[in-house]
Structure formats: structure tokens, C-alpha cells
Coordinates of C-alpha atoms in Angstrom, one line a residue:
M1 CA -14.2 7.7 -13.2
G2 CA -13.1 4.0 -13.6
Y3 CA -11.1 1.8 -11.3
F4 CA -7.6 2.6 -10.1
L5 CA -5.2 -0.3 -10.8
L6 CA -2.8 -0.5 -7.8
T7 CA 0.4 -2.4 -7.5
G8 CA 2.2 -3.0 -4.2
S9 CA -1.0 -3.2 -2.2
T10 CA 0.5 -5.7 0.4
G11 CA 3.5 -3.5 1.2
L12 CA 3.5 -0.8 3.9
V13 CA 2.7 2.2 1.7
G14 CA 0.4 0.3 -0.6
R15 CA -1.8 -1.1 2.2
Y16 CA -2.2 2.4 3.6
L17 CA -3.1 3.7 0.2
V18 CA -5.7 1.0 -0.1
R19 CA -7.4 2.2 3.1
E20 CA -7.2 5.9 2.0
L21 CA -8.8 5.3 -1.4
L22 CA -11.5 2.9 -0.1
E23 CA -12.5 5.2 2.7
S24 CA -12.7 8.1 0.2
G25 CA -15.2 6.1 -1.9
Y26 CA -13.0 5.2 -4.9
D27 CA -13.1 1.9 -6.8
L28 CA -9.9 -0.1 -6.7
A29 CA -8.4 -3.1 -8.3
V30 CA -5.1 -4.6 -7.0
V31 CA -2.5 -6.8 -8.7
V32 CA -1.2 -9.2 -6.1
R33 CA 1.2 -12.1 -6.5
S34 CA 0.5 -15.4 -4.8
S35 CA 3.0 -17.1 -2.5
K36 CA 3.8 -20.8 -1.9
L37 CA 1.3 -20.9 0.9
E38 CA -1.4 -18.4 -0.1
S39 CA -3.3 -17.3 -3.2
A40 CA -3.4 -13.6 -4.2
S41 CA -6.8 -13.2 -2.6
E42 CA -5.7 -14.9 0.6
R43 CA -2.6 -12.6 0.9
F44 CA -4.7 -9.5 0.3
D45 CA -7.4 -10.6 2.7
G46 CA -4.8 -10.1 5.5
V47 CA -4.5 -6.5 4.5
M48 CA -8.2 -6.0 4.6
R49 CA -8.8 -7.8 7.9
Y50 CA -6.2 -5.6 9.6
W51 CA -7.9 -2.4 8.5
E52 CA -11.4 -3.7 9.4
S53 CA -10.1 -4.7 12.9
E54 CA -8.5 -1.3 13.3
L55 CA -11.4 0.7 12.0
G56 CA -14.2 -1.3 13.5
Y57 CA -16.3 -1.6 10.4
A58 CA -16.4 -3.5 7.0
L59 CA -14.8 -2.0 4.0
P60 CA -15.5 -2.4 0.3
R61 CA -13.5 -5.2 -1.2
P62 CA -11.2 -4.3 -4.2
V63 CA -11.1 -6.5 -7.2
V64 CA -8.1 -8.8 -6.7
L65 CA -6.1 -9.8 -9.8
E66 CA -3.4 -12.4 -9.4
G67 CA -0.2 -11.3 -11.1
N68 CA 3.5 -10.5 -10.8
L69 CA 5.4 -7.4 -11.7
T70 CA 8.4 -9.4 -12.8
S71 CA 6.4 -11.4 -15.4
P72 CA 5.6 -10.3 -18.9
G73 CA 2.1 -9.0 -19.1
L74 CA 2.3 -8.8 -15.3
G75 CA 1.5 -12.5 -15.3
L76 CA -2.2 -11.8 -15.6
A77 CA -4.7 -14.2 -17.0
D78 CA -6.3 -13.2 -20.3
E79 CA -9.6 -12.7 -18.6
D80 CA -8.0 -10.3 -16.1
R81 CA -6.2 -8.4 -18.8
H82 CA -9.5 -7.9 -20.6
W83 CA -11.2 -6.8 -17.3
I84 CA -8.5 -4.2 -16.7
T85 CA -8.8 -2.8 -20.3
K86 CA -12.6 -2.5 -19.8
H87 CA -12.7 -1.1 -16.2
C88 CA -9.5 0.7 -15.3
D89 CA -8.4 4.1 -16.5
A90 CA -5.4 4.9 -14.2
V91 CA -2.5 3.0 -12.7
I92 CA -0.9 3.7 -9.3
H93 CA 2.5 2.0 -9.2
V94 CA 3.7 1.5 -5.7
G95 CA 5.2 -2.0 -6.0
A96 CA 9.0 -2.0 -5.4
S97 CA 11.9 -4.0 -4.0
M98 CA 13.6 -2.4 -0.9
V99 CA 16.9 -4.2 -1.4
F100 CA 20.1 -2.2 -0.8
R101 CA 22.5 -4.9 -2.0
E102 CA 21.9 -6.9 -5.1
D103 CA 20.9 -10.5 -4.3
Q104 CA 21.0 -13.8 -6.2
Y105 CA 17.7 -13.1 -7.9
G106 CA 18.8 -9.8 -9.3
E107 CA 16.8 -7.7 -6.9
P108 CA 16.2 -4.8 -6.7
F109 CA 16.7 -4.4 -10.5
R110 CA 14.4 -7.4 -11.3
T111 CA 11.4 -5.7 -9.7
N112 CA 12.1 -2.0 -9.8
V113 CA 13.5 -1.9 -13.4
G114 CA 12.2 -5.0 -15.0
G115 CA 8.8 -4.6 -13.3
M116 CA 8.6 -1.0 -14.6
E117 CA 9.3 -2.2 -18.1
N118 CA 6.6 -4.8 -17.8
I119 CA 4.0 -2.5 -16.5
L120 CA 4.8 0.2 -19.1
Q121 CA 4.3 -2.4 -21.8
F122 CA 1.1 -3.5 -20.3
C123 CA -0.2 0.1 -20.1
R124 CA 0.5 0.4 -23.8
E125 CA -1.4 -2.7 -24.7
A126 CA -4.3 -1.9 -22.4
E127 CA -4.3 1.8 -23.5
L128 CA -4.0 3.0 -19.9
R129 CA -3.0 6.7 -20.3
R130 CA -2.8 8.0 -16.7
F131 CA 0.0 6.9 -14.5
H132 CA 1.0 7.6 -10.9
H133 CA 4.5 6.4 -9.9
V134 CA 5.9 6.2 -6.3
S135 CA 9.6 6.8 -6.7
T136 CA 11.9 7.9 -3.9
A137 CA 13.5 11.2 -2.9
Y138 CA 16.8 9.4 -2.8
I139 CA 17.3 9.2 -6.5
C140 CA 19.3 12.3 -5.8
G141 CA 22.1 9.9 -4.6
L142 CA 25.0 11.5 -2.7
R143 CA 24.2 15.1 -3.7
N144 CA 24.2 17.8 -1.1
G145 CA 22.3 21.0 -0.7
R146 CA 18.8 21.7 -2.2
I147 CA 17.3 19.0 -4.4
L148 CA 14.6 20.4 -6.7
E149 CA 11.4 18.4 -7.6
S150 CA 12.4 18.9 -11.2
D151 CA 15.8 17.3 -10.8
V152 CA 16.2 13.8 -12.2
D153 CA 19.5 12.6 -13.6
L154 CA 22.2 15.2 -13.2
G155 CA 25.0 12.7 -13.3
Q156 CA 24.9 12.3 -9.5
E157 CA 26.8 9.5 -7.7
L158 CA 24.3 7.0 -6.3
G159 CA 24.8 5.4 -2.9
N160 CA 23.5 1.9 -3.4
V161 CA 21.7 -0.4 -5.9
Y162 CA 18.3 0.6 -4.6
E163 CA 18.9 4.2 -5.6
Q164 CA 20.3 3.0 -8.9
S165 CA 17.2 0.9 -9.6
K166 CA 14.7 3.6 -8.7
L167 CA 16.5 6.3 -10.8
R168 CA 16.4 3.9 -13.8
A169 CA 12.8 3.2 -13.2
E170 CA 11.9 6.9 -12.9
K171 CA 13.7 7.6 -16.2
L172 CA 11.9 4.8 -17.9
V173 CA 8.4 6.1 -16.9
R174 CA 9.3 9.6 -17.9
Q175 CA 10.2 8.4 -21.3
A176 CA 6.8 6.8 -21.7
D177 CA 4.0 8.5 -23.6
F178 CA 1.3 9.1 -21.0
E179 CA -1.4 11.7 -21.1
E180 CA -0.8 12.3 -17.4
L181 CA 2.3 11.3 -15.4
T182 CA 2.5 12.1 -11.7
I183 CA 5.5 11.2 -9.7
Y184 CA 5.7 10.9 -5.9
R185 CA 9.1 10.9 -4.1
P186 CA 8.9 10.0 -0.5
A187 CA 11.8 10.5 1.9
S188 CA 12.5 7.8 4.5
V189 CA 9.2 6.1 5.4
V190 CA 8.5 5.1 9.0
G191 CA 5.5 3.6 10.7
D192 CA 2.1 5.0 11.6
Y193 CA 2.4 8.4 13.4
R194 CA -0.4 7.4 15.9
T195 CA 0.0 3.7 16.4
G196 CA 3.6 3.0 15.2
F197 CA 2.3 0.1 13.0
V198 CA 4.9 -1.0 10.5
T199 CA 5.5 -4.1 8.3
T200 CA 9.1 -3.5 7.1
T201 CA 12.4 -2.7 8.8
H202 CA 14.5 -0.3 6.7
G203 CA 16.1 3.1 7.4
F204 CA 15.3 4.2 10.9
Y205 CA 14.6 0.6 12.0
L206 CA 18.1 -0.6 11.1
P207 CA 20.0 0.6 14.2
L208 CA 16.9 -0.1 16.3
Q209 CA 16.8 -3.7 15.2
L210 CA 20.5 -4.1 15.8
A211 CA 20.1 -2.7 19.3
H212 CA 17.2 -5.0 19.9
I213 CA 19.3 -8.1 18.8
V214 CA 22.1 -7.4 21.2
A215 CA 20.3 -5.5 24.0
D216 CA 20.7 -8.4 26.5
K217 CA 24.4 -8.6 25.8
I218 CA 25.6 -5.0 25.1
Y219 CA 24.5 -1.8 26.7
V220 CA 22.6 0.1 24.0
G221 CA 24.5 3.3 24.6
D222 CA 27.8 1.6 23.8
M223 CA 26.3 -0.1 20.7
N224 CA 24.8 3.2 19.5
E225 CA 28.2 5.0 19.8
R226 CA 30.1 2.2 18.1
F227 CA 27.6 1.7 15.2
M228 CA 27.2 5.3 14.4
G229 CA 31.0 5.8 14.7
L230 CA 31.5 3.0 12.1
L231 CA 29.0 4.9 9.8
G232 CA 31.1 8.1 10.2
L233 CA 28.2 10.0 11.9
V234 CA 28.8 12.5 14.6
G235 CA 25.1 13.3 15.5
N236 CA 24.3 16.6 13.9
E237 CA 23.3 14.9 10.6
G238 CA 19.6 15.0 9.7
K239 CA 17.4 12.2 8.6
N240 CA 14.2 13.0 6.7
L241 CA 11.5 10.7 8.3
V242 CA 7.9 10.7 7.1
P243 CA 5.1 8.6 8.7
V244 CA 3.3 6.2 6.4
D245 CA -0.2 7.4 7.3
W246 CA 0.6 11.0 6.3
L247 CA 2.4 9.8 3.2
S248 CA -0.6 7.7 2.0
K249 CA -3.0 10.5 2.7
A250 CA -0.9 13.0 0.7
I251 CA -0.6 10.5 -2.3
G252 CA -4.3 9.8 -2.0
K253 CA -5.3 13.5 -2.2
I254 CA -3.1 14.1 -5.2
V255 CA -4.2 11.0 -7.0
T256 CA -7.9 11.9 -6.7
R257 CA -7.5 15.6 -7.7
P258 CA -6.9 15.8 -11.4
A259 CA -5.9 19.4 -11.3
L260 CA -2.8 18.3 -9.3
H261 CA -1.7 15.7 -11.8
G262 CA 1.3 16.0 -14.1
Q263 CA 3.8 17.1 -11.4
T264 CA 6.6 15.7 -9.3
Y265 CA 6.2 15.9 -5.6
H266 CA 8.8 15.5 -2.9
L267 CA 6.9 14.0 0.0
A268 CA 9.3 14.9 2.8
S269 CA 9.5 16.8 6.0
P270 CA 10.8 20.4 6.3
K271 CA 12.3 19.3 9.7
P272 CA 14.7 16.4 9.5
V273 CA 15.5 14.5 12.7
A274 CA 19.0 14.8 14.0
V275 CA 21.0 11.5 14.2
A276 CA 21.8 12.3 17.9
T277 CA 18.0 12.4 18.6
I278 CA 17.6 9.0 16.8
Q279 CA 20.4 7.6 19.0
R280 CA 18.7 8.9 22.1
I281 CA 15.3 7.5 21.1
I282 CA 16.8 4.1 20.3
Q283 CA 18.4 3.9 23.8
Q284 CA 15.2 5.1 25.6
A285 CA 13.0 2.7 23.6
I286 CA 15.2 -0.3 24.1
E287 CA 15.5 0.4 27.8
S288 CA 11.8 1.0 28.2
Y289 CA 10.3 -1.8 26.1
H290 CA 13.0 -4.6 25.7
P291 CA 12.4 -7.0 28.6
K292 CA 16.0 -8.1 28.9
A293 CA 17.9 -4.9 28.0
L294 CA 21.0 -4.0 30.0
R295 CA 20.5 -0.8 31.8
A296 CA 24.1 0.2 32.4
P297 CA 27.5 -0.2 30.6
G298 CA 29.2 -3.6 31.1
N299 CA 32.5 -5.2 30.5
V300 CA 31.7 -6.7 27.2
D301 CA 34.3 -6.5 24.5
L302 CA 32.5 -4.8 21.6
S303 CA 35.0 -6.2 19.1
T304 CA 33.2 -9.6 19.6
Y305 CA 30.3 -8.1 17.7
E306 CA 32.4 -6.2 15.1
S307 CA 31.3 -8.5 12.3
L308 CA 27.6 -8.0 13.1
F309 CA 28.1 -4.2 13.1
H310 CA 30.0 -4.3 9.8
E311 CA 27.4 -6.5 8.1
Y312 CA 24.6 -4.0 9.0
M313 CA 26.9 -1.1 8.1
R314 CA 27.9 -2.5 4.7
I315 CA 24.3 -2.8 3.5
Y316 CA 23.0 0.5 4.7
Q317 CA 26.0 2.8 5.1
S318 CA 25.1 4.9 2.1
H319 CA 21.6 5.4 3.4
W320 CA 22.8 6.6 6.8
R321 CA 24.2 10.0 5.8
D322 CA 23.2 13.6 6.2
D323 CA 20.1 14.0 4.0
P324 CA 20.0 16.9 1.6
K325 CA 17.3 19.5 1.6
F326 CA 14.4 18.3 -0.4
D327 CA 12.5 21.2 -2.1
L328 CA 8.8 21.1 -1.3
T329 CA 7.5 23.8 -3.7
N330 CA 5.0 21.6 -5.5
T331 CA 3.9 19.6 -2.5
S332 CA 3.3 22.7 -0.4
A333 CA 1.3 24.4 -3.1
A334 CA -0.8 21.2 -3.7
L335 CA -1.4 20.3 -0.1
P336 CA -1.3 23.4 2.1
E337 CA -3.8 21.8 4.5
L338 CA -1.7 18.7 5.0
P339 CA 1.8 19.5 6.3
C340 CA 4.0 16.6 7.2
P341 CA 3.7 16.1 11.0
E342 CA 6.9 16.8 13.0
M343 CA 8.6 13.6 14.1
D344 CA 9.2 14.8 17.7
E345 CA 10.5 12.5 20.4
A346 CA 7.0 11.3 21.5
A347 CA 6.2 10.2 17.9
L348 CA 9.6 8.5 17.5
M349 CA 9.1 6.6 20.7
R350 CA 5.7 5.3 19.4
I351 CA 7.3 4.3 16.2
A352 CA 10.2 2.5 18.0
R353 CA 7.9 0.8 20.5
Y354 CA 5.8 -1.0 18.0
P355 CA 8.5 -3.4 16.6
I356 CA 10.3 -3.8 19.9
E357 CA 7.1 -5.0 21.7
R358 CA 6.5 -7.5 18.9
N359 CA 10.1 -8.8 18.9
F360 CA 10.4 -7.5 15.3
N361 CA 7.9 -10.2 14.3
L362 CA 5.8 -8.0 11.9
S363 CA 4.1 -10.6 9.9
S364 CA 0.5 -10.1 8.7
F365 CA -2.7 -11.8 10.0
K366 CA -2.8 -15.5 9.9
R367 CA -4.8 -17.0 7.0
L368 CA -8.5 -17.5 7.7
E369 CA -11.2 -18.8 5.5
P370 CA -14.1 -16.4 5.2
S371 CA -17.2 -17.7 7.0
F372 CA -19.1 -16.9 3.8
D373 CA -17.6 -16.2 0.5
V374 CA -20.1 -14.2 -1.7
A375 CA -18.0 -14.4 -4.9
S376 CA -17.8 -18.2 -4.8
Y377 CA -21.5 -18.5 -4.0
L378 CA -22.6 -16.3 -6.8
S379 CA -20.4 -17.9 -9.4
D380 CA -22.3 -21.2 -8.8
K381 CA -25.6 -19.5 -9.7
I382 CA -24.7 -17.9 -13.1
L383 CA -26.6 -19.1 -16.1
S384 CA -24.7 -20.1 -19.2
A385 CA -23.6 -17.4 -21.6
D386 CA -26.0 -18.5 -24.3
Q387 CA -28.9 -17.7 -22.0
F388 CA -28.0 -14.1 -21.6
V389 CA -30.6 -11.5 -22.6
T390 CA -30.2 -7.8 -23.0
T391 CA -33.6 -7.1 -21.3
A392 CA -32.4 -8.3 -17.9
T393 CA -32.7 -6.0 -14.9
R394 CA -29.2 -4.8 -14.0
C395 CA -27.6 -3.2 -10.9
N396 CA -24.2 -2.8 -9.3
L397 CA -23.8 -4.8 -6.1
Q398 CA -21.3 -4.0 -3.5
V399 CA -20.8 -6.4 -0.5
N400 CA -18.5 -5.1 2.2
G401 CA -16.5 -7.3 4.5
R402 CA -14.8 -10.6 4.3
G403 CA -15.8 -12.6 1.3
G404 CA -17.3 -9.6 -0.3
G405 CA -16.6 -7.7 -3.5
Q406 CA -18.2 -5.6 -6.3
W407 CA -20.2 -7.1 -9.2
Q408 CA -22.7 -6.2 -11.9
I409 CA -25.8 -8.4 -11.6
W410 CA -28.3 -9.1 -14.4
L411 CA -31.7 -10.7 -13.4
Y412 CA -34.2 -12.2 -15.8
N413 CA -37.2 -14.3 -15.2
D414 CA -36.4 -14.7 -11.5
R415 CA -32.9 -16.0 -12.3
I416 CA -29.4 -14.6 -12.2
N417 CA -28.7 -14.1 -15.9
R418 CA -25.2 -12.8 -15.7
I419 CA -22.6 -11.7 -13.2
E420 CA -19.4 -9.7 -13.8
R421 CA -16.7 -8.6 -11.4
G422 CA -16.6 -4.8 -10.8
F423 CA -19.0 -2.0 -11.3
D424 CA -20.3 -0.6 -14.5
Q425 CA -19.4 3.1 -14.0
D426 CA -22.3 4.1 -16.2
E427 CA -24.9 2.2 -14.1
A428 CA -26.6 4.5 -11.7
N429 CA -28.4 1.8 -9.7
K430 CA -26.2 0.5 -6.8
C431 CA -26.9 -1.8 -3.9
Y432 CA -24.8 -1.9 -0.8
M433 CA -24.7 -4.4 2.0
T434 CA -22.3 -6.4 4.1
S435 CA -21.4 -10.0 3.7
A436 CA -23.2 -10.8 7.0
T437 CA -26.4 -9.2 5.6
F438 CA -26.0 -11.1 2.3
D439 CA -25.7 -14.4 4.3
L440 CA -28.9 -13.6 6.3
L441 CA -30.8 -12.8 3.1
R442 CA -29.8 -16.0 1.4
N443 CA -30.8 -18.0 4.5
G444 CA -34.2 -16.4 4.7
Q445 CA -33.4 -14.8 8.0
L446 CA -34.0 -11.3 6.6
T447 CA -36.2 -10.0 3.7
V448 CA -35.1 -7.2 1.4
A449 CA -37.7 -4.9 2.9
E450 CA -36.5 -5.6 6.5
S451 CA -32.9 -5.0 5.4
I452 CA -33.7 -1.7 3.9
G453 CA -35.8 -0.7 6.9
A454 CA -32.9 -1.6 9.3
G455 CA -30.3 0.3 7.2
R456 CA -28.5 -3.0 6.3
L457 CA -29.3 -2.6 2.6
V458 CA -28.9 0.7 0.8
I459 CA -30.1 1.2 -2.8
E460 CA -28.9 4.2 -4.7
G461 CA -30.0 5.5 -8.1
D462 CA -33.1 6.8 -9.8
P463 CA -35.8 7.2 -7.2
N464 CA -38.4 6.1 -9.7
R465 CA -36.4 2.8 -10.2
R466 CA -35.7 2.0 -6.5
K467 CA -39.0 0.2 -6.1
S468 CA -38.5 -1.9 -9.2
L469 CA -34.9 -2.6 -8.1
A470 CA -36.0 -3.7 -4.7
S471 CA -38.5 -6.0 -6.4
A472 CA -35.6 -7.4 -8.5
L473 CA -33.6 -7.9 -5.4
E474 CA -36.4 -9.9 -3.9
K475 CA -36.2 -12.2 -6.9
F476 CA -32.5 -12.2 -6.6
V477 CA -32.8 -13.4 -3.0
S478 CA -35.3 -16.0 -3.9
V479 CA -32.8 -17.4 -6.5
I480 CA -29.9 -17.6 -4.0

């Protein structure tokens, strides 16, 4: 199996899917756009540093490709396009714009529809024939009752531009000529079931954030009643909430089991949460975790904040409605061992607590330069292309941790003859170490034999070739 090509890796669902696939041992390449302040690699480094701090150990580093969904050809350099064609055999398209009101840049259509057109064209050119698309359960629009996983466009009225853009995107990908097309339709995504970690504030977080903003001025119970009243909710409506860690695990299991491909999956809960419960949790969470929250009704004139209520309501009113019943036939059959966890009050409190305690400042880790960047170091040691010879000793090298990555290494006459990003999937010989071990080797503080003996360097492959590969690595270390 080749590399998975993933979009949306810096978003909430995407970053969890990165962890899921890496921990399961799959090779991954990510398309990441740069920002005004950070390169694509620097942006993605924040994702990896979070997981490594959370897990307590170094992870393999995906191949990072700078690009943009909204650009033709995904904005990729020619070298990166060639690399994808050579190494990738499946796409996981998670990247999307969560905008509920069209903005001056044409979002969400620019990313969700235009981006889909761009990635489909790229797949045709790169001959990528297996496609996994993360859509949304809410392409059903304002329909009521039972929504089948086979339902797509039944002429339904759609509640907002986000739903419109996602339906158009799903129709586009269904019209494409893939050998395998698998579609995932999540319900309303919330933070990590265990930790509450979240990076975006949509859906459940809308009234929570509003309550947080005005908690020192308005009693949250009064705000809840007023806001939900403006939305026309009485409390018995159900919202289908799914934690992101379960969602990513479900997608990861289906992605990596070919027998499950070619279907559409509603990734939703069989037990929606009543709006009245959400109201109660919001009040309890604000009163418990907001340092300045009013604890009793006051004499504040709520009409003073009417414009703020209406602004929030206008954007999300169509989302805050009684959810239909999402049919789970395919999902239940595919993942009987992985039911969606029930979002009980304890789980909801954890999910509410996380953003409140951080004052809704959910930004990623601050940019840090790696103490040692293996990729940059190796690139300075490569011989010119005209010196490449086919008789060179070759192995796959994986360096986990900051500054690490995956490469194919060719050694000839005690020199690095050639280096390429990514593994050769047909090469059985693989070497694994962390960036810290690599740094010790290059500085002469460890030998290859010592590293192997201490378990800091692992060589896989043909037992008869391990000795020769270790010898080649000794030469490799002497070069660097």
C-alpha cells in the first residue's frame, strides 16, 4: 500500500485522523497551505507537537506538501505533483470551510465546491483512483424523519450556504469516475470525549460562546432562555453530537479496511442530546468555570443585547433545529465494535469546560524551530544527480519526532549517493530512529551498534541483509 494523501490535516477532524493513521502504522502525506506567518511545514509542526506532548512519545513525520485547495493543481510545485503520482494511491479529503454565511471571499463555496473541482481534476491527472470524502450528515437540509445513507439530492430545502456547498461537493465527487469512492457523513462534531480538546467553535459551541461573552453581565439562565426562544426551540429537540476522537477512529478503521470501501456512512449517534440538556450544561459549565459569571438573575435589560443575540441567531438559526434520525445501517454493520459513545452530562461538561477555561483562545502551539532538522541536514549531503549509480546500497529511513521524516537513502563508496522523500513501498529494508538519536549519531556520541543495542535504532528487513545494512549505516554516519 502506498501513501494516503490527506487534505485538511490542520483542522479538528484532520489532525485527529493524522494521529489515528500514524499510530496505526500507515504512511501519510499531507497537503497544507502556508500562512502569512508560517510555512506549510511550520503550521503542520504545531499539529505534531500537540500529539507528541499528549502521547508522550515521538511520532513518524508525514511528508508535508505545500498547497492550497482553492488553487488549480492544488497549488503544488511540479516536484510535489510528481512525488504524489509516484507514491500515493488514495486520497482522504477532509479539508472544508465551515462558514454558514457566504463571505466576501466566496466561502464556503470557494473551498468546498471549487476545492472539490480542483482535487478531482488533480486526481484525474495523477491517476489517483481511490477516494475518501468527508461530507456532512446535514446535506439532508431541512428534511425530517429517517435519512438513509443512500439519500443524496431529493430536492430537499437546504438550511444554509454550508449545507448547499457540501451537497454540491458530494454530488461532484459522486459523478467522478473512481474505482473506489467512500463517503463519510458526520453529524455535529464536538471536542475530544476524554479531554474536551477542540480547535473550532461551531454547533454546540455557539450558545456556549455567547454565554461566555456575556456571563459577567447577564445571568446565563436568562440568556439561555432568550437565545433559545429566538431560535424557536422549546427544549425537546435533539442535537446529534459526535466526539472528534470517536469520529476519527471510525473514519480511520474504514479507510484502512478495503472490504468496507465503496459505501456511504452516517457517522452519527443513535442518541441525540436534548436541547434542554444542552441549556442546562451551558449554565452549569459557565457557573462552574467562568471566573466572573453571575450566579443569580439580575436587573439587566436583555433588550440591550438583542442585536448580539440576533447576529448569532442569524448565522446559525438553520443549524439549531431538531435533527432528523440518521440511518446507521452501513456504519453499524461496518463497525459493530465501535459504537458512538453517549454524550451524557459528564461528557458534555468536559467538552464545555475546555474552551471556557481557555477563554475560547483555541490557537495552536506557538511556532518553534526544531533543535535539529534532519531533512535540511541531509539535503546538504546529497551528491549531484550525475553521480548517481544503480549499485548503491538502499534503505528506507524513518526519523520520528521534530525535524524528522521519511526518506529513501542510497549509499555508495561511503557517500550519500541519493536521497528521496518518502518510502519506497517495495523496499523491505527499513531503519527507524528518533531525531534525537540521529543527532547523537552525527555528533559521534553514539555508534550504530550502541544504538541498536540500546533499542534506539531498529532495522527491519531480510535477516541476511541486516548486518550489511548496519555496516552501510556506519558508513552513512561517518558521512554525516
